Amino acid sequence: MSRLVLVLGDQLSEELIALRRADKATDVVVMAEVAAETDYTAHHPKKIALIFAAMRKFAAHLRKEGWEVRYTQLDDTENAGSIPGELLRRAEETGATEVLATEPGEWRLIEALRDTPLDITLLEDDRFLASHAEFEDWAKGRKALRMEYFYREMRRKTGLLMDGDKPEGSDWNYDSENRKPPPDGIGHGGPMSFTPDETVEEVLDLVEARFPKNFGTLRPFHFATDRGQAKRALAHFIRHALPEFGAYQDAMLDEHKYLNHALVSPYINIGLLSALEVCEAAAEAYRAGDAPLNSVEGFIRQIIGWREYVRGIYFHEGPEYPRRNRLNQQRALPSLYWGAETKMRCLSKAVEQTRDEAYAHHIQRLMVTGNFALIAGIDPAEVHEWYLSVYADAFEWVEAPNTVGMSQFADGGVIASKPYVSSGAYIDRMSDYCGHCAYKVKQKTGEGACPFNLLYWHFLTRHRERFENNPRMGNMYRTWDRMDEEKRETVLAEAEAFLKRLSAGETV
Ligand code: FAD
Ligand code: DLZ
Ligand code: SF4
């Protein structure tokens, strides 16, 4: 009797455990475009198109390799509308009662599969370097689960940038050489872009017709949608951008959306590239003398460090993690996140780029949109919903720890040892936004003062009880306490007035 083999839209890899365990001669692969997955959040149209196009091409590839694939398109009349529904329909059709599935990256879908009345074997997704058991072993007995120590374990485990049992170049982390402010003319010509082929065009037409109201621009569409293209995009990054990746990793430029970032997260997350092959390509560039250690180490750390670590945290902390709100912030997400006009140049650029590309790089996500939401007191559940929907690489296992934990401190410090908040000075140092802004970054109060300057202090005062004894934040409170009282009162009153205008939907 044949079994069904479930392949989800972010599991598009031939090496997927469910495919490795299946029998090509007798088992039937099930893939389905379904409303339950397109509608659990209002995904960016480019994200839906990327997933559907890559799913359709992967199904064609599997068929060429000799698999029987039952593929359901979103507009098929028989479409059951959900992954469990599609499994049940295909089970009835084929007479199969057993299903091989690779664990989904979201509790919601794991629970839905567990509730499906079929004999479903959920196999642990071994596209990740650390298994659940390894992460739990590492976490056991630790007071704080800090990424840096986990990362060193992953370096040892993979042997990446290792010189015997010592780190290459003798340090584990070269961040002190990174994070330089941007000089003029940095950044390569951007990531490789791909002209839509027939399959992609068909999907674009479908997405355009079915999701006209979702936030985001669908065309032009230039993502890689199969493994061959994703490998070319990776090679392009390694050659043209990796050498300067480290030095200007945190830079932001008004007219330069990608700087030296890779734009490989969507491809790794949906299975077109493996995390290890991406890191090995970077390590090879170092060995060949084509990229310096600070860049290569910085890049590899993001993947075998941060990426693996946040995935471990998501499963370690459990299904209620995305709903945490330890700072009890309640303000609704302002409409500027959905493209309403704002005079704040940094935010308008980050949101505009997000709308057009379904992409913003890490520092835009953390120190512009994330920082603003945190200091303005936005409800982290709404912030989480926004990040989950607007980025092409957003899947809950990776998005929620980054948003709820790292960016909004809503987990109370599981991930970050202090909140990532800053005044306008940080954005000014790392970008060229402020020069084009209606606000004045150097102005602390009064007409035209940068809102980040006001809200930063408002945040610290609101949460003084929680943070003033944090050893990494004492300096901030001492600076605040040294300001004369009248100035402090003005800052807080102006911050309040700003927040009132923000919540009233005025253009700020
Ligand atoms: P590069 O800067 O070139 O980095 C290389 C790779 O490192 C990335 O492709 C990615 O695979 C990995 N990486 C880097 N930082 C992280 C991180 N913090 N966590 C996990 N992987 C990382 N990343 C996602 O993949 N999906 C998300 O939904 C997501 N949401 C985020 C939300 C917030 C609030 C923040 C602050 C960060 C988020 N990130 C997310 C992490 C990071 O911003 C993106 O991985 C990165 O911007 C992707 O672009 P890139 O491929 O050009 O990355
Ligand atoms: C994100 C997404 C979307 C938009 N659509 C589908 C789909 O129609 N079919 C599918 O199998 N997967 C889709 N996905 C990816 C899933 O939502 C993803 O597998 C879960 O969020 C777990 O990571
Ligand atoms: Fe952003 Fe303030 Fe700079 Fe304007 S002045 S771009 S609001 S940091």
Coordinates of C-alpha atoms and ligand atoms in Angstrom, one line a residue:
M1 CA 0.0 0.0 0.0
S2 CA 1.4 3.4 -0.9
R3 CA 2.0 6.2 1.6
L4 CA 1.6 9.9 1.1
V5 CA 4.6 12.1 1.5
L6 CA 3.8 15.7 2.4
V7 CA 6.0 18.5 1.1
L8 CA 5.2 22.0 2.3
G9 CA 5.9 25.2 0.6
D10 CA 9.0 25.9 2.7
Q11 CA 10.3 22.3 2.4
L12 CA 11.4 22.4 -1.2
S13 CA 14.5 20.3 -0.9
E14 CA 15.4 16.9 -2.5
E15 CA 17.3 16.1 0.7
L16 CA 14.1 16.6 2.8
I17 CA 13.9 13.9 5.4
A18 CA 10.4 12.8 4.3
L19 CA 11.6 12.3 0.8
R20 CA 14.7 10.4 1.9
R21 CA 12.5 8.1 4.0
A22 CA 10.0 7.5 1.2
D23 CA 9.9 5.0 -1.5
K24 CA 9.8 6.5 -5.0
A25 CA 8.4 3.4 -6.5
T26 CA 5.3 3.2 -4.3
D27 CA 4.8 6.4 -2.4
V28 CA 2.9 9.5 -3.6
V29 CA 4.1 13.1 -2.9
V30 CA 1.4 15.6 -1.9
M31 CA 1.9 19.3 -2.4
A32 CA -0.9 21.8 -2.2
E33 CA -1.5 25.6 -2.5
V34 CA -4.2 26.1 0.1
A35 CA -6.2 29.1 1.5
A36 CA -5.4 28.1 5.1
E37 CA -1.7 28.8 4.4
T38 CA -2.2 31.9 2.2
D39 CA -4.6 33.5 4.7
Y40 CA -3.2 32.9 8.2
T41 CA -1.7 36.2 7.8
A42 CA -2.0 38.7 4.9
H43 CA 1.3 37.7 3.2
H44 CA 3.1 40.1 0.9
P45 CA 2.1 39.1 -2.7
K46 CA 5.8 38.6 -3.6
K47 CA 6.1 36.1 -0.8
I48 CA 3.1 34.1 -2.0
A49 CA 4.3 34.2 -5.6
L50 CA 7.8 33.0 -4.6
I51 CA 6.4 30.1 -2.7
F52 CA 3.9 29.0 -5.3
A53 CA 6.4 29.4 -8.2
A54 CA 9.1 27.5 -6.3
M55 CA 6.5 24.8 -5.3
R56 CA 5.4 24.3 -8.9
K57 CA 8.9 24.1 -10.2
F58 CA 9.9 21.7 -7.4
A59 CA 7.0 19.4 -8.2
A60 CA 8.0 19.4 -11.8
H61 CA 11.5 18.5 -10.8
L62 CA 10.3 15.6 -8.6
R63 CA 8.2 14.2 -11.4
K64 CA 11.3 14.3 -13.7
E65 CA 13.1 12.4 -11.0
G66 CA 10.5 9.7 -11.2
W67 CA 8.2 10.6 -8.3
E68 CA 4.4 10.5 -8.5
V69 CA 3.3 14.0 -7.4
R70 CA -0.3 15.0 -6.7
Y71 CA -0.2 18.8 -6.8
T72 CA -3.1 21.0 -6.0
Q73 CA -3.2 24.5 -7.4
L74 CA -5.0 27.3 -5.4
D75 CA -7.8 27.6 -8.0
D76 CA -8.4 23.9 -8.5
T77 CA -12.1 23.2 -7.9
E78 CA -11.4 20.2 -5.7
N79 CA -9.0 22.1 -3.4
A80 CA -9.9 21.2 0.2
G81 CA -8.5 24.5 1.5
S82 CA -6.1 23.3 4.1
I83 CA -3.1 20.9 4.4
P84 CA -5.0 18.4 6.5
G85 CA -8.0 18.6 4.1
E86 CA -5.7 17.9 1.1
L87 CA -4.1 15.0 2.9
L88 CA -7.5 13.5 3.6
R89 CA -8.7 14.0 0.1
R90 CA -5.5 12.4 -1.4
A91 CA -5.7 9.6 1.1
E92 CA -9.3 8.8 -0.1
E93 CA -8.2 9.1 -3.7
T94 CA -5.2 6.7 -3.4
G95 CA -6.4 4.5 -0.5
A96 CA -3.3 5.5 1.5
T97 CA -3.7 5.7 5.3
E98 CA -0.1 6.5 6.2
V99 CA 1.6 9.9 5.8
L100 CA 5.3 10.8 6.0
A101 CA 5.7 14.4 6.9
T102 CA 8.6 16.7 7.9
E103 CA 7.9 18.7 11.0
P104 CA 6.5 22.1 9.9
G105 CA 8.2 25.3 11.2
E106 CA 5.1 26.5 13.0
W107 CA 3.3 25.2 16.0
R108 CA -0.1 26.0 14.3
L109 CA 0.6 23.5 11.5
I110 CA 2.2 20.9 13.7
E111 CA -0.9 20.9 15.9
A112 CA -3.2 20.7 12.8
L113 CA -1.3 17.7 11.5
R114 CA -1.4 16.0 14.9
D115 CA -5.2 16.5 14.9
T116 CA -5.6 14.9 11.4
P117 CA -7.3 11.5 11.5
L118 CA -4.5 9.7 9.5
D119 CA -1.5 7.8 10.6
I120 CA 1.0 10.7 10.2
T121 CA 4.7 10.2 11.0
L122 CA 6.3 13.6 11.8
L123 CA 10.0 13.4 11.1
E124 CA 12.3 16.0 12.6
D125 CA 13.5 18.5 10.0
D126 CA 17.2 17.8 9.7
R127 CA 17.9 20.7 7.3
F128 CA 18.9 22.4 10.6
L129 CA 22.4 21.8 12.1
A130 CA 21.2 21.4 15.7
S131 CA 18.5 18.9 16.5
H132 CA 15.8 19.7 19.1
A133 CA 17.7 17.3 21.5
E134 CA 21.0 19.0 20.9
F135 CA 19.5 22.4 21.6
E136 CA 17.8 21.2 24.8
D137 CA 21.1 19.6 25.9
W138 CA 22.9 22.9 25.4
A139 CA 20.1 24.9 27.1
K140 CA 19.8 22.6 30.1
G141 CA 21.0 24.2 33.4
R142 CA 22.0 27.5 31.7
K143 CA 20.8 30.7 33.4
A144 CA 20.9 32.7 30.2
L145 CA 20.6 31.3 26.6
R146 CA 23.0 33.6 24.8
M147 CA 23.7 33.1 21.1
E148 CA 27.4 33.5 21.3
Y149 CA 28.1 30.3 23.3
F150 CA 25.6 28.3 21.2
Y151 CA 27.4 29.6 18.1
R152 CA 30.8 28.3 19.3
E153 CA 29.2 24.9 19.6
M154 CA 28.0 25.1 16.0
R155 CA 31.5 26.1 14.8
R156 CA 33.0 23.1 16.6
K157 CA 30.2 20.8 15.3
T158 CA 30.6 21.9 11.6
G159 CA 34.3 22.6 11.6
L160 CA 33.6 25.8 9.8
L161 CA 36.4 28.3 10.2
M162 CA 38.2 26.1 12.7
D163 CA 41.9 25.5 13.0
G164 CA 41.9 22.2 14.8
D165 CA 40.0 22.9 18.0
K166 CA 40.7 26.7 17.8
P167 CA 38.8 29.3 15.9
E168 CA 40.4 30.5 12.7
G169 CA 42.4 33.7 13.4
S170 CA 42.2 32.9 17.1
D171 CA 39.0 34.9 17.9
W172 CA 35.5 33.5 17.7
N173 CA 33.9 36.7 16.7
Y174 CA 35.2 39.7 14.6
D175 CA 32.4 42.1 15.2
S176 CA 34.7 44.7 16.5
E177 CA 36.0 45.1 12.9
N178 CA 32.4 45.3 11.6
R179 CA 29.6 47.8 11.9
K180 CA 31.4 50.7 10.3
P181 CA 29.4 53.7 9.2
P182 CA 29.0 53.8 5.5
P183 CA 31.3 55.8 3.3
D184 CA 30.1 57.0 -0.1
G185 CA 29.9 54.4 -2.9
I186 CA 29.8 51.2 -0.9
G187 CA 27.7 48.2 -1.9
H188 CA 27.7 46.2 -5.1
G189 CA 25.1 46.3 -7.9
G190 CA 22.6 44.3 -5.7
P191 CA 21.6 40.7 -5.7
M192 CA 21.1 38.7 -8.9
S193 CA 17.6 39.1 -10.3
F194 CA 15.7 36.7 -12.5
T195 CA 13.3 37.4 -15.3
P196 CA 10.0 35.5 -14.7
D197 CA 9.6 32.4 -16.9
E198 CA 6.3 30.9 -17.9
T199 CA 5.6 29.2 -14.6
V200 CA 6.4 32.3 -12.6
E201 CA 4.2 34.5 -14.9
E202 CA 1.3 32.1 -14.4
V203 CA 1.7 32.4 -10.7
L204 CA 2.0 36.1 -10.8
D205 CA -1.3 36.3 -12.7
L206 CA -3.0 34.1 -10.0
V207 CA -1.6 36.1 -7.1
E208 CA -2.5 39.4 -8.7
A209 CA -6.1 38.2 -9.1
R210 CA -6.5 36.5 -5.7
F211 CA -4.6 38.8 -3.4
P212 CA -5.3 42.4 -4.7
K213 CA -5.7 43.8 -1.2
N214 CA -2.5 42.4 0.5
F215 CA 0.1 45.0 1.3
G216 CA 3.0 44.9 -1.2
T217 CA 3.9 45.4 -4.8
L218 CA 3.9 42.2 -6.9
R219 CA 5.7 43.3 -10.0
P220 CA 8.5 43.6 -11.0
F221 CA 9.2 40.1 -9.5
H222 CA 12.9 39.0 -9.6
F223 CA 13.3 36.3 -7.0
A224 CA 15.0 33.0 -7.8
T225 CA 12.4 30.3 -7.9
D226 CA 14.4 27.1 -8.3
R227 CA 17.5 25.6 -6.9
G228 CA 19.6 26.4 -10.0
Q229 CA 18.8 30.1 -9.9
A230 CA 19.3 30.2 -6.1
K231 CA 22.7 28.7 -6.5
R232 CA 23.6 31.4 -9.0
A233 CA 22.3 34.1 -6.7
L234 CA 24.5 32.7 -3.9
A235 CA 27.6 32.6 -6.2
H236 CA 26.9 36.2 -7.2
F237 CA 26.8 37.3 -3.6
I238 CA 30.0 35.4 -2.6
R239 CA 31.9 37.0 -5.5
H240 CA 30.6 40.5 -5.4
A241 CA 29.4 41.3 -1.9
L242 CA 30.8 39.0 0.7
P243 CA 34.3 40.7 0.8
E244 CA 32.7 43.9 2.2
F245 CA 29.8 42.3 4.0
G246 CA 31.3 42.5 7.4
A247 CA 32.6 46.0 7.5
Y248 CA 29.3 47.7 6.4
Q249 CA 26.9 45.1 7.8
D250 CA 24.9 47.6 9.8
A251 CA 25.0 50.5 7.3
M252 CA 21.8 51.9 5.7
L253 CA 21.7 54.1 2.6
D254 CA 18.7 55.9 1.2
E255 CA 19.3 54.8 -2.4
H256 CA 20.8 51.4 -1.8
K257 CA 18.4 48.7 -0.7
Y258 CA 20.7 45.7 -0.3
L259 CA 24.2 47.1 0.3
N260 CA 26.4 44.0 0.7
H261 CA 23.6 41.8 2.1
A262 CA 23.0 38.4 0.5
L263 CA 19.3 38.1 0.0
V264 CA 19.5 34.4 0.6
S265 CA 17.2 34.0 3.6
P266 CA 14.1 33.3 1.4
Y267 CA 16.0 30.6 -0.5
I268 CA 17.5 29.0 2.6
N269 CA 14.1 29.1 4.4
I270 CA 12.1 27.5 1.7
G271 CA 14.7 24.8 1.0
L272 CA 16.3 26.0 -2.3
L273 CA 19.7 26.3 -0.6
S274 CA 21.0 24.5 2.4
A275 CA 22.4 26.5 5.3
L276 CA 25.6 24.5 5.3
E277 CA 26.3 24.9 1.6
V278 CA 25.9 28.6 1.9
C279 CA 28.4 28.7 4.8
E280 CA 30.8 26.4 3.0
A281 CA 30.7 28.6 0.0
A282 CA 31.7 31.6 2.2
A283 CA 34.4 29.6 4.0
E284 CA 35.8 28.6 0.6
A285 CA 36.1 32.2 -0.4
Y286 CA 38.1 32.9 2.7
R287 CA 40.4 29.9 2.1
A288 CA 40.9 31.1 -1.5
G289 CA 41.9 34.5 -0.2
D290 CA 38.9 36.1 -1.9
A291 CA 37.2 37.5 1.3
P292 CA 38.5 38.6 4.6
L293 CA 37.9 36.8 7.9
N294 CA 35.8 39.5 9.5
S295 CA 33.3 39.3 6.6
V296 CA 33.2 35.5 6.4
E297 CA 33.0 34.9 10.1
G298 CA 30.3 37.6 10.4
F299 CA 28.3 36.0 7.6
I300 CA 28.7 32.4 8.9
R301 CA 27.7 33.6 12.4
Q302 CA 24.4 34.9 11.1
I303 CA 23.5 31.5 9.8
I304 CA 25.0 28.8 12.0
G305 CA 24.8 31.2 15.0
W306 CA 21.7 33.4 14.9
R307 CA 19.5 31.3 12.5
E308 CA 20.0 28.1 14.3
Y309 CA 19.8 29.7 17.7
V310 CA 16.4 31.4 17.1
R311 CA 15.0 28.2 15.7
G312 CA 16.1 26.5 18.9
I313 CA 14.5 29.2 21.0
Y314 CA 11.2 29.0 19.1
F315 CA 10.8 25.3 19.8
H316 CA 12.3 25.5 23.3
E317 CA 9.9 28.2 24.5
G318 CA 6.7 26.6 23.2
P319 CA 3.6 27.6 21.2
E320 CA 2.6 30.7 23.4
Y321 CA 6.0 32.4 22.8
P322 CA 4.7 34.6 19.9
R323 CA 2.0 36.1 22.1
R324 CA 4.3 37.2 25.0
N325 CA 4.1 40.9 26.0
R326 CA 6.4 41.2 29.1
L327 CA 6.6 45.0 28.8
N328 CA 2.9 45.2 28.5
Q329 CA 2.9 47.5 25.5
Q330 CA -0.6 48.1 24.1
R331 CA -0.6 50.8 21.4
A332 CA -2.0 49.8 18.0
L333 CA 0.4 49.5 15.1
P334 CA 0.4 52.9 13.3
S335 CA -0.8 53.0 9.7
L336 CA 2.6 54.2 8.6
Y337 CA 3.7 50.6 8.8
W338 CA 1.2 49.9 6.0
G339 CA 2.5 52.7 3.9
A340 CA 0.6 55.8 5.3
E341 CA 2.6 58.9 4.8
T342 CA 5.3 59.7 7.4
K343 CA 7.8 62.6 7.6
M344 CA 10.3 60.3 9.3
R345 CA 12.7 59.5 6.4
C346 CA 14.2 56.3 8.0
L347 CA 10.8 54.8 8.5
S348 CA 9.3 55.8 5.2
K349 CA 12.3 54.3 3.4
A350 CA 12.2 51.1 5.3
V351 CA 8.5 50.6 4.8
E352 CA 8.7 51.7 1.1
Q353 CA 11.4 49.1 0.5
T354 CA 9.5 46.5 2.4
R355 CA 6.4 47.2 0.2
D356 CA 8.3 47.0 -3.0
E357 CA 10.7 44.2 -2.4
A358 CA 9.3 42.1 0.5
Y359 CA 12.8 42.7 1.9
A360 CA 14.6 45.0 4.3
H361 CA 18.0 44.1 5.8
H362 CA 18.6 43.3 9.4
I363 CA 19.4 46.8 10.7
Q364 CA 16.4 48.3 9.0
R365 CA 14.2 45.6 10.7
L366 CA 15.9 45.9 14.1
M367 CA 16.9 49.6 14.5
V368 CA 14.3 51.4 12.3
T369 CA 10.9 49.6 12.2
G370 CA 11.6 47.5 15.3
N371 CA 13.2 50.2 17.4
F372 CA 10.4 52.7 16.6
A373 CA 7.7 50.1 17.5
L374 CA 9.4 49.4 20.8
I375 CA 10.0 52.9 21.9
A376 CA 6.5 54.0 20.8
G377 CA 5.0 51.2 22.9
I378 CA 3.3 49.2 20.2
D379 CA 1.6 45.9 21.1
P380 CA 4.2 43.2 20.2
A381 CA 1.5 40.9 18.8
E382 CA 0.7 43.5 16.1
V383 CA 4.4 44.0 15.4
H384 CA 4.8 40.2 15.1
E385 CA 1.9 40.0 12.7
W386 CA 3.4 42.8 10.6
Y387 CA 6.8 41.1 10.3
L388 CA 5.3 37.7 9.6
S389 CA 3.3 39.1 6.7
V390 CA 5.6 41.6 4.9
Y391 CA 8.9 39.7 4.4
A392 CA 9.5 37.0 1.8
D393 CA 11.6 35.1 4.3
A394 CA 9.1 35.2 7.2
F395 CA 8.1 31.9 8.8
E396 CA 7.1 31.8 12.4
W397 CA 10.1 29.8 13.7
V398 CA 12.5 32.5 12.6
E399 CA 10.3 35.6 12.6
A400 CA 8.8 35.3 16.0
P401 CA 12.1 35.0 18.1
N402 CA 13.6 37.9 16.0
T403 CA 10.5 40.1 16.5
V404 CA 9.0 39.2 19.8
G405 CA 12.4 38.4 21.4
M406 CA 15.3 40.3 19.9
S407 CA 13.5 43.3 18.6
Q408 CA 10.6 43.9 21.0
F409 CA 12.0 42.4 24.3
A410 CA 8.5 41.0 24.7
D411 CA 9.9 37.7 26.0
G412 CA 11.4 39.6 29.0
G413 CA 15.0 38.9 27.9
V414 CA 15.2 35.3 26.8
I415 CA 17.1 36.4 23.6
A416 CA 18.4 39.9 24.3
S417 CA 20.2 40.9 27.4
K418 CA 18.9 44.5 26.9
P419 CA 16.4 46.1 24.6
Y420 CA 17.6 47.3 21.2
V421 CA 16.5 50.9 21.6
S422 CA 18.3 54.0 20.3
S423 CA 17.8 57.7 19.8
G424 CA 18.2 59.2 16.3
A425 CA 22.0 59.4 16.8
Y426 CA 22.5 55.7 16.0
I427 CA 20.4 56.0 12.8
D428 CA 22.3 59.1 11.9
R429 CA 25.7 57.4 12.4
M430 CA 24.8 54.3 10.4
S431 CA 22.8 55.8 7.5
D432 CA 22.3 58.8 5.3
Y433 CA 18.6 59.1 6.0
C434 CA 18.7 62.0 8.5
G435 CA 20.1 64.4 5.9
H436 CA 16.9 64.0 3.8
C437 CA 14.5 64.1 6.8
A438 CA 11.9 66.7 7.7
Y439 CA 13.0 66.2 11.4
K440 CA 16.4 67.3 12.7
V441 CA 18.3 64.5 14.3
K442 CA 20.5 66.7 16.4
Q443 CA 17.5 68.5 17.9
K444 CA 16.4 67.0 21.2
T445 CA 13.2 69.0 21.8
G446 CA 11.0 71.6 20.2
E447 CA 9.7 72.1 16.7
G448 CA 11.3 69.6 14.3
A449 CA 13.0 67.4 17.0
C450 CA 13.6 63.9 15.8
P451 CA 10.9 61.7 17.3
F452 CA 13.4 58.9 18.1
N453 CA 15.1 61.4 20.5
L454 CA 11.9 61.9 22.4
L455 CA 10.6 58.4 22.4
Y456 CA 13.9 56.9 23.5
W457 CA 13.7 58.7 26.8
H458 CA 10.0 58.1 27.1
F459 CA 10.6 54.3 26.7
L460 CA 13.4 54.3 29.4
T461 CA 11.2 56.2 31.8
R462 CA 8.2 54.0 31.2
H463 CA 10.2 50.9 32.0
R464 CA 12.6 52.3 34.5
E465 CA 11.8 49.8 37.2
R466 CA 12.6 46.9 34.9
F467 CA 15.8 48.3 33.4
E468 CA 17.6 50.6 35.7
N469 CA 19.5 47.9 37.4
N470 CA 20.5 46.2 34.2
P471 CA 24.3 46.7 34.2
R472 CA 24.3 47.4 30.4
M473 CA 21.8 50.2 30.9
G474 CA 22.9 52.1 33.9
N475 CA 24.7 54.7 31.8
M476 CA 21.5 55.6 30.0
Y477 CA 19.7 56.3 33.3
R478 CA 22.7 58.2 34.6
T479 CA 22.6 60.5 31.5
W480 CA 18.9 61.0 31.9
D481 CA 19.2 61.8 35.6
R482 CA 21.9 64.4 34.9
M483 CA 19.6 66.4 32.6
D484 CA 18.0 69.3 34.3
E485 CA 14.4 68.7 35.4
E486 CA 12.8 71.2 33.1
K487 CA 14.4 69.5 30.1
R488 CA 13.3 66.1 31.2
E489 CA 9.7 67.3 31.6
T490 CA 9.8 68.9 28.2
V491 CA 11.1 65.7 26.6
L492 CA 8.4 63.6 28.2
A493 CA 5.6 66.0 27.4
E494 CA 6.7 66.3 23.8
A495 CA 6.9 62.5 23.5
E496 CA 3.4 62.2 24.9
A497 CA 2.1 64.7 22.4
F498 CA 3.8 62.9 19.6
L499 CA 2.3 59.5 20.7
K500 CA -1.1 61.1 20.9
R501 CA -0.8 62.3 17.3
L502 CA 0.5 59.0 16.2
S503 CA -2.4 57.1 17.7
A504 CA -4.9 59.6 16.3
G505 CA -3.7 58.7 12.8
E506 CA -2.1 62.1 12.1
T507 CA 0.8 62.2 9.7
V508 CA 3.9 62.4 11.9
Ligands
FAD1 P1 22.3 38.8 5.4 O1 22.5 40.0 6.1 O2 23.1 38.7 4.1 O3 22.7 37.5 6.3 C1 22.9 36.2 5.9 C2 22.0 35.2 6.4 O4 22.1 35.1 7.8 C3 20.5 35.5 6.1 O5 20.1 35.1 4.8 C4 19.8 34.6 7.2 O6 19.7 33.3 6.7 C5 20.8 34.7 8.3 N1 20.5 35.6 9.4 C6 21.0 36.8 9.6 N2 20.5 37.3 10.8 C7 19.6 36.4 11.2 C8 18.7 36.4 12.4 N3 18.7 37.3 13.3 N4 17.9 35.3 12.5 C9 17.9 34.3 11.6 N5 18.7 34.3 10.5 C10 19.6 35.3 10.3 N6 15.1 36.4 9.1 C11 14.4 35.5 8.4 O7 15.0 34.6 7.7 N7 13.0 35.5 8.5 C12 12.3 36.4 9.2 O8 11.1 36.4 9.2 C13 13.1 37.4 9.9 N8 12.4 38.3 10.7 C14 13.2 39.3 11.3 C15 12.5 40.2 12.1 C16 13.2 41.1 12.8 C17 12.4 42.1 13.7 C18 14.6 41.2 12.8 C19 15.4 42.2 13.6 C20 15.3 40.2 12.0 C21 14.6 39.3 11.3 N9 15.2 38.3 10.5 C22 14.5 37.4 9.8 C23 16.7 38.2 10.5 C24 17.4 39.0 9.4 O9 17.0 40.3 9.4 C25 17.2 38.4 8.0 O10 17.6 37.0 8.0 C26 18.0 39.1 6.9 O11 17.8 40.4 6.9 C27 17.8 38.4 5.6 O12 18.5 39.1 4.5 P2 19.8 38.6 3.9 O13 19.6 37.2 3.3 O14 20.2 39.7 2.9 O15 20.8 38.5 5.1
DLZ2 C1 3.7 30.6 3.5 C2 3.0 29.6 2.7 C3 2.0 30.0 1.8 C4 1.7 31.4 1.6 N1 1.3 29.1 1.1 C5 1.5 27.8 1.3 C6 0.8 26.8 0.6 O1 -0.2 27.1 -0.1 N2 1.1 25.5 0.8 C7 2.1 25.1 1.6 O2 2.4 23.9 1.6 N3 2.8 26.0 2.3 C8 2.6 27.3 2.1 N4 3.3 28.2 2.9 C9 4.3 27.8 3.8 C10 3.6 27.3 5.1 O3 2.8 28.3 5.7 C11 4.7 26.8 6.1 O4 5.1 25.5 5.8 C12 4.4 26.9 7.5 O5 4.2 28.3 8.0 C13 5.4 26.3 8.4 O6 6.7 26.9 8.3
SF4_3 FE1 14.8 59.0 11.4 FE2 15.1 61.0 13.2 FE3 16.9 60.6 11.3 FE4 14.5 61.6 10.6 S1 16.0 62.6 11.9 S2 15.6 60.0 9.5 S3 13.2 60.5 12.1 S4 16.4 59.2 12.9

